[in-house]
Amino acid sequence: MQLNDLRPAEGSRKNRKRVGRGNSSGNGTTAGRGTKGQLSRSGGGKGAGFEGGQNPLAMRLPKLPGFTNHNRIQYAPVNIARLEACFNDGDVVDGATLVEKGVIKKATQPVKVLGDGELTKALTVKVDKVSASAQAKIEAAGGKVD
């Protein structure tokens, strides 16, 4: 068998309906659209969602709840467990060192340290925000938050 011998299974493919090719074809004159009316015209019919002139459902519903605050600061969350895994005793944790260790993508990105996990190393943390539980764990391990 060669590639040129391949054929679709018998009856699996159908020729498309060729309308408007004379009355003897059975689809001449009105080309299967019936007579007169909006749907018989070229470009006829209304778009999806048209409800006969009634205000469509998509326009009756409110667009979105609330609003978007464009001045919102999105902090990159970093957990205590991640600091434990990535840093050694006495290290300084700031934007540059977090990027170096691959914890965050940009040094300019605001960072918030969260309290999930345990910390055994004394670290000096210099980031934008630290949660109360994270601060307690850092100080309990002998580190400090600047």
CSV table of N, CA and C in Angstrom, one decimal:
chain,number,residue,atom,x,y,z
A,1,MET,N,0.8,-1.2,0.0
A,1,MET,CA,0.0,0.0,0.0
A,1,MET,C,0.9,1.2,0.0
A,2,GLN,N,0.5,2.2,-0.8
A,2,GLN,CA,1.2,3.5,-0.9
A,2,GLN,C,0.3,4.6,-0.4
A,3,LEU,N,1.0,5.8,-0.1
A,3,LEU,CA,0.2,6.9,0.4
A,3,LEU,C,-0.9,7.3,-0.6
A,4,ASN,N,-0.6,7.2,-2.0
A,4,ASN,CA,-1.5,7.6,-3.0
A,4,ASN,C,-2.7,6.6,-3.1
A,5,ASP,N,-2.6,5.5,-2.4
A,5,ASP,CA,-3.7,4.5,-2.4
A,5,ASP,C,-4.8,4.8,-1.3
A,6,LEU,N,-4.4,5.6,-0.4
A,6,LEU,CA,-5.3,5.9,0.7
A,6,LEU,C,-6.5,6.6,0.3
A,7,ARG,N,-7.7,6.2,0.7
A,7,ARG,CA,-9.0,6.8,0.4
A,7,ARG,C,-9.8,6.8,1.6
A,8,PRO,N,-10.7,7.8,1.8
A,8,PRO,CA,-11.6,7.7,2.9
A,8,PRO,C,-12.6,6.6,2.8
A,9,ALA,N,-13.1,6.1,3.9
A,9,ALA,CA,-14.1,5.0,3.8
A,9,ALA,C,-15.3,5.3,3.0
A,10,GLU,N,-15.8,4.4,2.3
A,10,GLU,CA,-17.0,4.6,1.4
A,10,GLU,C,-18.2,5.2,2.2
A,11,GLY,N,-18.7,6.3,1.8
A,11,GLY,CA,-19.8,6.9,2.4
A,11,GLY,C,-19.5,7.8,3.6
A,12,SER,N,-18.2,7.9,3.9
A,12,SER,CA,-17.8,8.8,5.1
A,12,SER,C,-17.7,10.3,4.7
A,13,ARG,N,-17.6,10.6,3.4
A,13,ARG,CA,-17.5,11.9,3.0
A,13,ARG,C,-18.6,12.3,2.1
A,14,LYS,N,-19.2,13.5,2.2
A,14,LYS,CA,-20.4,13.9,1.4
A,14,LYS,C,-20.0,15.2,0.7
A,15,ASN,N,-20.5,15.3,-0.6
A,15,ASN,CA,-20.3,16.5,-1.3
A,15,ASN,C,-21.1,17.6,-0.8
A,16,ARG,N,-20.6,18.8,-0.8
A,16,ARG,CA,-21.4,20.0,-0.2
A,16,ARG,C,-22.6,20.2,-1.2
A,17,LYS,N,-23.6,20.8,-0.6
A,17,LYS,CA,-24.8,21.1,-1.3
A,17,LYS,C,-24.6,22.4,-2.2
A,18,ARG,N,-24.7,22.2,-3.5
A,18,ARG,CA,-24.4,23.4,-4.5
A,18,ARG,C,-25.8,24.0,-4.8
A,19,VAL,N,-26.1,25.1,-4.2
A,19,VAL,CA,-27.4,25.7,-4.4
A,19,VAL,C,-27.4,26.8,-5.5
A,20,GLY,N,-28.5,27.1,-6.0
A,20,GLY,CA,-28.6,28.1,-7.1
A,20,GLY,C,-28.0,27.7,-8.4
A,21,ARG,N,-28.1,26.4,-8.8
A,21,ARG,CA,-27.5,26.0,-10.0
A,21,ARG,C,-28.5,25.4,-10.9
A,22,GLY,N,-29.7,26.0,-11.0
A,22,GLY,CA,-30.7,25.6,-11.9
A,22,GLY,C,-31.8,24.8,-11.2
A,23,ASN,N,-33.0,24.8,-11.8
A,23,ASN,CA,-34.2,24.2,-11.1
A,23,ASN,C,-34.0,22.6,-11.2
A,24,SER,N,-33.4,22.1,-12.2
A,24,SER,CA,-33.3,20.7,-12.3
A,24,SER,C,-32.4,20.1,-11.1
A,25,SER,N,-31.6,20.9,-10.5
A,25,SER,CA,-30.8,20.4,-9.4
A,25,SER,C,-31.6,20.2,-8.1
A,26,GLY,N,-32.8,20.8,-8.1
A,26,GLY,CA,-33.7,20.7,-6.9
A,26,GLY,C,-33.4,21.8,-5.9
A,27,ASN,N,-32.4,22.6,-6.2
A,27,ASN,CA,-32.0,23.8,-5.3
A,27,ASN,C,-31.8,25.0,-6.1
A,28,GLY,N,-32.6,25.2,-7.2
A,28,GLY,CA,-32.5,26.4,-8.0
A,28,GLY,C,-33.4,27.5,-7.5
A,29,THR,N,-33.5,28.6,-8.3
A,29,THR,CA,-34.4,29.7,-8.0
A,29,THR,C,-34.2,30.3,-6.7
A,30,THR,N,-34.8,29.8,-5.6
A,30,THR,CA,-34.7,30.4,-4.3
A,30,THR,C,-33.5,29.8,-3.5
A,31,ALA,N,-32.9,28.8,-4.0
A,31,ALA,CA,-31.7,28.2,-3.4
A,31,ALA,C,-32.0,27.6,-2.1
A,32,GLY,N,-33.2,27.1,-1.8
A,32,GLY,CA,-33.5,26.4,-0.6
A,32,GLY,C,-33.8,27.4,0.6
A,33,ARG,N,-33.9,28.7,0.3
A,33,ARG,CA,-34.2,29.7,1.3
A,33,ARG,C,-35.6,30.0,1.5
A,34,GLY,N,-36.5,29.4,0.7
A,34,GLY,CA,-37.9,29.8,0.7
A,34,GLY,C,-38.1,31.1,0.0
A,35,THR,N,-39.4,31.6,0.1
A,35,THR,CA,-39.6,32.9,-0.6
A,35,THR,C,-39.8,34.0,0.3
A,36,LYS,N,-39.3,35.1,0.0
A,36,LYS,CA,-39.4,36.4,0.8
A,36,LYS,C,-38.9,36.3,2.2
A,37,GLY,N,-38.9,37.4,2.9
A,37,GLY,CA,-38.5,37.4,4.3
A,37,GLY,C,-37.1,37.7,4.6
A,38,GLN,N,-36.8,38.1,5.8
A,38,GLN,CA,-35.4,38.5,6.2
A,38,GLN,C,-34.4,37.4,5.9
A,39,LEU,N,-34.7,36.1,6.2
A,39,LEU,CA,-33.8,35.1,6.0
A,39,LEU,C,-33.5,34.7,4.6
A,40,SER,N,-34.4,35.1,3.7
A,40,SER,CA,-34.1,34.8,2.3
A,40,SER,C,-33.2,35.7,1.6
A,41,ARG,N,-33.0,36.9,2.2
A,41,ARG,CA,-32.1,37.9,1.6
A,41,ARG,C,-30.6,37.7,1.8
A,42,SER,N,-29.8,38.2,0.9
A,42,SER,CA,-28.4,38.1,1.1
A,42,SER,C,-28.0,39.0,2.3
A,43,GLY,N,-27.2,38.5,3.2
A,43,GLY,CA,-26.9,39.2,4.4
A,43,GLY,C,-28.0,39.3,5.4
A,44,GLY,N,-29.1,38.5,5.2
A,44,GLY,CA,-30.2,38.6,6.0
A,44,GLY,C,-30.0,37.9,7.3
A,45,GLY,N,-31.0,38.1,8.2
A,45,GLY,CA,-30.9,37.5,9.5
A,45,GLY,C,-30.2,38.4,10.5
A,46,LYS,N,-30.4,38.2,11.8
A,46,LYS,CA,-29.8,39.0,12.8
A,46,LYS,C,-28.7,38.3,13.5
A,47,GLY,N,-27.8,39.0,14.2
A,47,GLY,CA,-26.7,38.4,14.8
A,47,GLY,C,-27.1,37.5,16.0
A,48,ALA,N,-26.1,36.8,16.5
A,48,ALA,CA,-26.3,36.0,17.7
A,48,ALA,C,-26.7,36.9,18.9
A,49,GLY,N,-27.7,36.6,19.7
A,49,GLY,CA,-28.0,37.4,20.8
A,49,GLY,C,-29.2,38.4,20.5
A,50,PHE,N,-29.6,38.5,19.2
A,50,PHE,CA,-30.7,39.4,18.9
A,50,PHE,C,-32.0,38.8,19.4
A,51,GLU,N,-32.8,39.6,20.1
A,51,GLU,CA,-34.0,39.1,20.7
A,51,GLU,C,-35.3,39.8,20.1
A,52,GLY,N,-35.3,40.0,18.8
A,52,GLY,CA,-36.5,40.6,18.2
A,52,GLY,C,-36.7,42.1,18.6
A,53,GLY,N,-35.6,42.8,18.9
A,53,GLY,CA,-35.8,44.2,19.3
A,53,GLY,C,-35.8,44.4,20.8
A,54,GLN,N,-36.2,43.3,21.5
A,54,GLN,CA,-36.1,43.4,23.0
A,54,GLN,C,-34.7,43.6,23.4
A,55,ASN,N,-34.5,44.3,24.5
A,55,ASN,CA,-33.1,44.5,25.0
A,55,ASN,C,-32.5,43.2,25.3
A,56,PRO,N,-31.4,42.8,24.6
A,56,PRO,CA,-30.8,41.5,24.8
A,56,PRO,C,-30.3,41.2,26.2
A,57,LEU,N,-30.2,39.9,26.6
A,57,LEU,CA,-29.8,39.5,27.9
A,57,LEU,C,-28.4,40.1,28.3
A,58,ALA,N,-27.5,40.1,27.3
A,58,ALA,CA,-26.2,40.6,27.6
A,58,ALA,C,-26.2,42.1,27.9
A,59,MET,N,-27.1,42.8,27.5
A,59,MET,CA,-27.2,44.3,27.8
A,59,MET,C,-28.0,44.5,29.0
A,60,ARG,N,-28.9,43.5,29.4
A,60,ARG,CA,-29.7,43.7,30.6
A,60,ARG,C,-28.9,43.5,31.9
A,61,LEU,N,-27.9,42.7,31.8
A,61,LEU,CA,-27.1,42.3,33.0
A,61,LEU,C,-26.0,43.4,33.2
A,62,PRO,N,-25.7,43.6,34.5
A,62,PRO,CA,-24.6,44.5,34.8
A,62,PRO,C,-23.3,44.0,34.2
A,63,LYS,N,-22.4,44.9,33.8
A,63,LYS,CA,-21.1,44.5,33.2
A,63,LYS,C,-20.3,43.7,34.2
A,64,LEU,N,-19.8,44.3,35.2
A,64,LEU,CA,-19.0,43.7,36.2
A,64,LEU,C,-19.3,44.3,37.6
A,65,PRO,N,-19.2,43.5,38.6
A,65,PRO,CA,-19.4,44.1,40.0
A,65,PRO,C,-18.2,44.9,40.4
A,66,GLY,N,-18.4,45.9,41.1
A,66,GLY,CA,-17.3,46.7,41.7
A,66,GLY,C,-16.5,47.5,40.7
A,67,PHE,N,-15.2,47.7,41.1
A,67,PHE,CA,-14.3,48.4,40.2
A,67,PHE,C,-12.9,47.9,40.4
A,68,THR,N,-12.0,48.3,39.5
A,68,THR,CA,-10.6,47.9,39.6
A,68,THR,C,-9.8,49.1,40.1
A,69,ASN,N,-9.1,48.9,41.2
A,69,ASN,CA,-8.2,50.0,41.7
A,69,ASN,C,-6.9,50.0,41.0
A,70,HIS,N,-6.6,51.0,40.2
A,70,HIS,CA,-5.4,50.9,39.4
A,70,HIS,C,-4.2,51.3,40.2
A,71,ASN,N,-4.4,51.8,41.4
A,71,ASN,CA,-3.2,52.1,42.3
A,71,ASN,C,-2.9,51.0,43.2
A,72,ARG,N,-3.5,49.8,43.1
A,72,ARG,CA,-3.3,48.7,44.0
A,72,ARG,C,-1.9,48.2,43.8
A,73,ILE,N,-1.2,47.9,44.9
A,73,ILE,CA,0.1,47.4,44.9
A,73,ILE,C,0.1,45.9,45.1
A,74,GLN,N,0.6,45.1,44.1
A,74,GLN,CA,0.6,43.7,44.2
A,74,GLN,C,1.9,43.2,44.7
A,75,TYR,N,1.8,42.6,45.9
A,75,TYR,CA,3.0,42.1,46.6
A,75,TYR,C,3.3,40.7,46.2
A,76,ALA,N,4.6,40.4,46.0
A,76,ALA,CA,5.0,39.0,45.8
A,76,ALA,C,5.1,38.3,47.1
A,77,PRO,N,4.3,37.2,47.4
A,77,PRO,CA,4.3,36.6,48.7
A,77,PRO,C,5.5,35.6,48.8
A,78,VAL,N,6.2,35.7,49.9
A,78,VAL,CA,7.3,34.8,50.1
A,78,VAL,C,7.1,34.2,51.6
A,79,ASN,N,7.1,32.9,51.7
A,79,ASN,CA,6.8,32.3,53.0
A,79,ASN,C,8.2,32.1,53.7
A,80,ILE,N,8.0,32.0,55.0
A,80,ILE,CA,9.2,31.7,55.9
A,80,ILE,C,9.9,30.4,55.5
A,81,ALA,N,9.1,29.4,55.1
A,81,ALA,CA,9.7,28.1,54.7
A,81,ALA,C,10.6,28.2,53.5
A,82,ARG,N,10.3,29.1,52.6
A,82,ARG,CA,11.1,29.4,51.4
A,82,ARG,C,12.4,30.1,51.9
A,83,LEU,N,12.4,31.0,52.8
A,83,LEU,CA,13.6,31.6,53.3
A,83,LEU,C,14.5,30.6,54.0
A,84,GLU,N,13.9,29.7,54.8
A,84,GLU,CA,14.6,28.6,55.5
A,84,GLU,C,15.4,27.8,54.4
A,85,ALA,N,14.7,27.5,53.3
A,85,ALA,CA,15.3,26.6,52.3
A,85,ALA,C,16.4,27.3,51.5
A,86,CYS,N,16.2,28.6,51.3
A,86,CYS,CA,17.1,29.3,50.3
A,86,CYS,C,18.3,30.0,51.0
A,87,PHE,N,18.2,30.4,52.2
A,87,PHE,CA,19.2,31.3,52.8
A,87,PHE,C,19.9,30.6,54.0
A,88,ASN,N,21.2,31.0,54.2
A,88,ASN,CA,22.0,30.5,55.3
A,88,ASN,C,21.9,31.4,56.5
A,89,ASP,N,22.4,30.9,57.6
A,89,ASP,CA,22.4,31.7,58.9
A,89,ASP,C,23.2,33.0,58.7
A,90,GLY,N,22.6,34.1,59.1
A,90,GLY,CA,23.2,35.4,59.1
A,90,GLY,C,23.1,36.1,57.7
A,91,ASP,N,22.4,35.6,56.7
A,91,ASP,CA,22.2,36.2,55.4
A,91,ASP,C,21.2,37.4,55.5
A,92,VAL,N,21.4,38.3,54.6
A,92,VAL,CA,20.4,39.5,54.5
A,92,VAL,C,19.4,39.1,53.4
A,93,VAL,N,18.2,39.2,53.7
A,93,VAL,CA,17.1,39.0,52.7
A,93,VAL,C,16.5,40.3,52.2
A,94,ASP,N,16.8,40.6,50.9
A,94,ASP,CA,16.2,41.8,50.3
A,94,ASP,C,15.9,41.4,48.9
A,95,GLY,N,15.4,42.4,48.1
A,95,GLY,CA,15.0,42.2,46.7
A,95,GLY,C,16.0,41.6,45.9
A,96,ALA,N,17.3,42.1,46.0
A,96,ALA,CA,18.4,41.6,45.1
A,96,ALA,C,18.7,40.2,45.4
A,97,THR,N,18.8,39.8,46.7
A,97,THR,CA,19.2,38.4,47.1
A,97,THR,C,18.0,37.5,46.7
A,98,LEU,N,16.8,37.9,46.8
A,98,LEU,CA,15.6,37.1,46.5
A,98,LEU,C,15.6,36.7,45.0
A,99,VAL,N,16.0,37.7,44.1
A,99,VAL,CA,16.1,37.5,42.7
A,99,VAL,C,17.3,36.5,42.4
A,100,GLU,N,18.4,36.7,43.1
A,100,GLU,CA,19.6,35.9,42.9
A,100,GLU,C,19.3,34.4,43.2
A,101,LYS,N,18.5,34.2,44.3
A,101,LYS,CA,18.1,32.8,44.6
A,101,LYS,C,16.9,32.3,43.8
A,102,GLY,N,16.3,33.1,43.0
A,102,GLY,CA,15.2,32.7,42.1
A,102,GLY,C,13.9,32.6,42.8
A,103,VAL,N,13.7,33.4,43.9
A,103,VAL,CA,12.5,33.3,44.7
A,103,VAL,C,11.5,34.3,44.0
A,104,ILE,N,11.9,35.5,43.5
A,104,ILE,CA,11.1,36.4,42.8
A,104,ILE,C,11.8,36.7,41.5
A,105,LYS,N,11.0,37.4,40.6
A,105,LYS,CA,11.6,37.6,39.2
A,105,LYS,C,12.3,39.0,39.1
A,106,LYS,N,11.8,40.0,39.8
A,106,LYS,CA,12.5,41.3,39.7
A,106,LYS,C,12.8,41.9,41.0
A,107,ALA,N,13.9,42.6,41.1
A,107,ALA,CA,14.3,43.2,42.4
A,107,ALA,C,13.4,44.3,42.8
A,108,THR,N,12.8,45.0,41.8
A,108,THR,CA,11.9,46.1,42.0
A,108,THR,C,10.5,45.7,42.5
A,109,GLN,N,10.2,44.4,42.4
A,109,GLN,CA,8.9,43.9,42.8
A,109,GLN,C,8.7,44.0,44.3
A,110,PRO,N,7.6,44.6,44.8
A,110,PRO,CA,7.3,44.6,46.2
A,110,PRO,C,7.1,43.2,46.8
A,111,VAL,N,7.7,43.0,48.0
A,111,VAL,CA,7.7,41.6,48.6
A,111,VAL,C,7.1,41.7,49.9
A,112,LYS,N,6.2,40.7,50.2
A,112,LYS,CA,5.7,40.5,51.6
A,112,LYS,C,6.1,39.1,52.1
A,113,VAL,N,6.7,39.1,53.3
A,113,VAL,CA,7.0,37.8,53.9
A,113,VAL,C,5.9,37.4,54.7
A,114,LEU,N,5.4,36.1,54.5
A,114,LEU,CA,4.3,35.5,55.2
A,114,LEU,C,4.8,34.4,56.2
A,115,GLY,N,4.0,34.1,57.2
A,115,GLY,CA,4.5,33.2,58.2
A,115,GLY,C,4.3,31.7,58.1
A,116,ASP,N,4.1,31.2,56.9
A,116,ASP,CA,3.9,29.8,56.7
A,116,ASP,C,5.2,29.0,56.8
A,117,GLY,N,5.4,28.1,57.7
A,117,GLY,CA,6.6,27.3,57.8
A,117,GLY,C,7.4,27.7,59.1
A,118,GLU,N,8.5,27.0,59.3
A,118,GLU,CA,9.3,27.2,60.5
A,118,GLU,C,10.7,27.8,60.1
A,119,LEU,N,11.3,28.6,61.0
A,119,LEU,CA,12.6,29.2,60.7
A,119,LEU,C,13.5,28.9,61.8
A,120,THR,N,14.7,28.5,61.5
A,120,THR,CA,15.7,28.1,62.5
A,120,THR,C,17.0,29.0,62.3
A,121,LYS,N,17.1,29.8,61.3
A,121,LYS,CA,18.3,30.6,61.0
A,121,LYS,C,18.0,32.1,61.3
A,122,ALA,N,19.0,32.7,61.8
A,122,ALA,CA,18.9,34.2,62.1
A,122,ALA,C,19.2,35.0,60.8
A,123,LEU,N,18.1,35.5,60.3
A,123,LEU,CA,18.2,36.3,59.0
A,123,LEU,C,17.8,37.7,59.3
A,124,THR,N,18.5,38.6,58.5
A,124,THR,CA,18.1,40.0,58.5
A,124,THR,C,17.2,40.3,57.3
A,125,VAL,N,15.9,40.6,57.5
A,125,VAL,CA,14.9,40.7,56.5
A,125,VAL,C,14.7,42.2,56.2
A,126,LYS,N,15.0,42.6,54.9
A,126,LYS,CA,14.8,44.0,54.5
A,126,LYS,C,13.8,44.0,53.3
A,127,VAL,N,12.6,43.8,53.5
A,127,VAL,CA,11.6,43.8,52.4
A,127,VAL,C,10.5,44.8,52.7
A,128,ASP,N,9.5,45.0,51.8
A,128,ASP,CA,8.5,46.0,51.9
A,128,ASP,C,7.5,45.8,53.0
A,129,LYS,N,7.1,44.5,53.2
A,129,LYS,CA,6.1,44.2,54.2
A,129,LYS,C,6.4,42.8,54.8
A,130,VAL,N,6.1,42.7,56.1
A,130,VAL,CA,6.2,41.4,56.8
A,130,VAL,C,5.0,41.2,57.7
A,131,SER,N,4.4,40.0,57.6
A,131,SER,CA,3.2,39.8,58.4
A,131,SER,C,3.6,39.6,59.9
A,132,ALA,N,2.7,39.8,60.8
A,132,ALA,CA,3.0,39.8,62.2
A,132,ALA,C,3.5,38.4,62.6
A,133,SER,N,2.9,37.3,62.1
A,133,SER,CA,3.4,36.0,62.5
A,133,SER,C,4.8,35.7,61.9
A,134,ALA,N,5.1,36.2,60.7
A,134,ALA,CA,6.4,36.0,60.2
A,134,ALA,C,7.4,36.8,61.0
A,135,GLN,N,7.1,38.0,61.4
A,135,GLN,CA,8.0,38.8,62.2
A,135,GLN,C,8.3,38.1,63.5
A,136,ALA,N,7.3,37.6,64.1
A,136,ALA,CA,7.5,36.9,65.4
A,136,ALA,C,8.4,35.7,65.2
A,137,LYS,N,8.3,34.9,64.1
A,137,LYS,CA,9.1,33.8,63.9
A,137,LYS,C,10.6,34.2,63.6
A,138,ILE,N,10.7,35.3,62.8
A,138,ILE,CA,12.1,35.7,62.5
A,138,ILE,C,12.8,36.2,63.7
A,139,GLU,N,12.1,36.9,64.6
A,139,GLU,CA,12.8,37.4,65.8
A,139,GLU,C,13.0,36.3,66.8
A,140,ALA,N,12.1,35.3,66.8
A,140,ALA,CA,12.3,34.1,67.7
A,140,ALA,C,13.5,33.3,67.3
A,141,ALA,N,13.9,33.3,66.0
A,141,ALA,CA,15.0,32.6,65.5
A,141,ALA,C,16.3,33.4,65.7
A,142,GLY,N,16.2,34.6,66.2
A,142,GLY,CA,17.4,35.4,66.4
A,142,GLY,C,17.7,36.4,65.3
A,143,GLY,N,16.8,36.5,64.3
A,143,GLY,CA,17.0,37.5,63.2
A,143,GLY,C,16.3,38.8,63.5
A,144,LYS,N,16.3,39.7,62.5
A,144,LYS,CA,15.7,41.0,62.7
A,144,LYS,C,15.0,41.4,61.4
A,145,VAL,N,14.0,42.3,61.6
A,145,VAL,CA,13.3,42.8,60.5
A,145,VAL,C,13.5,44.3,60.4
A,146,ASP,N,14.1,44.7,59.3
A,146,ASP,CA,14.4,46.2,59.1
A,146,ASP,C,13.3,46.8,58.2
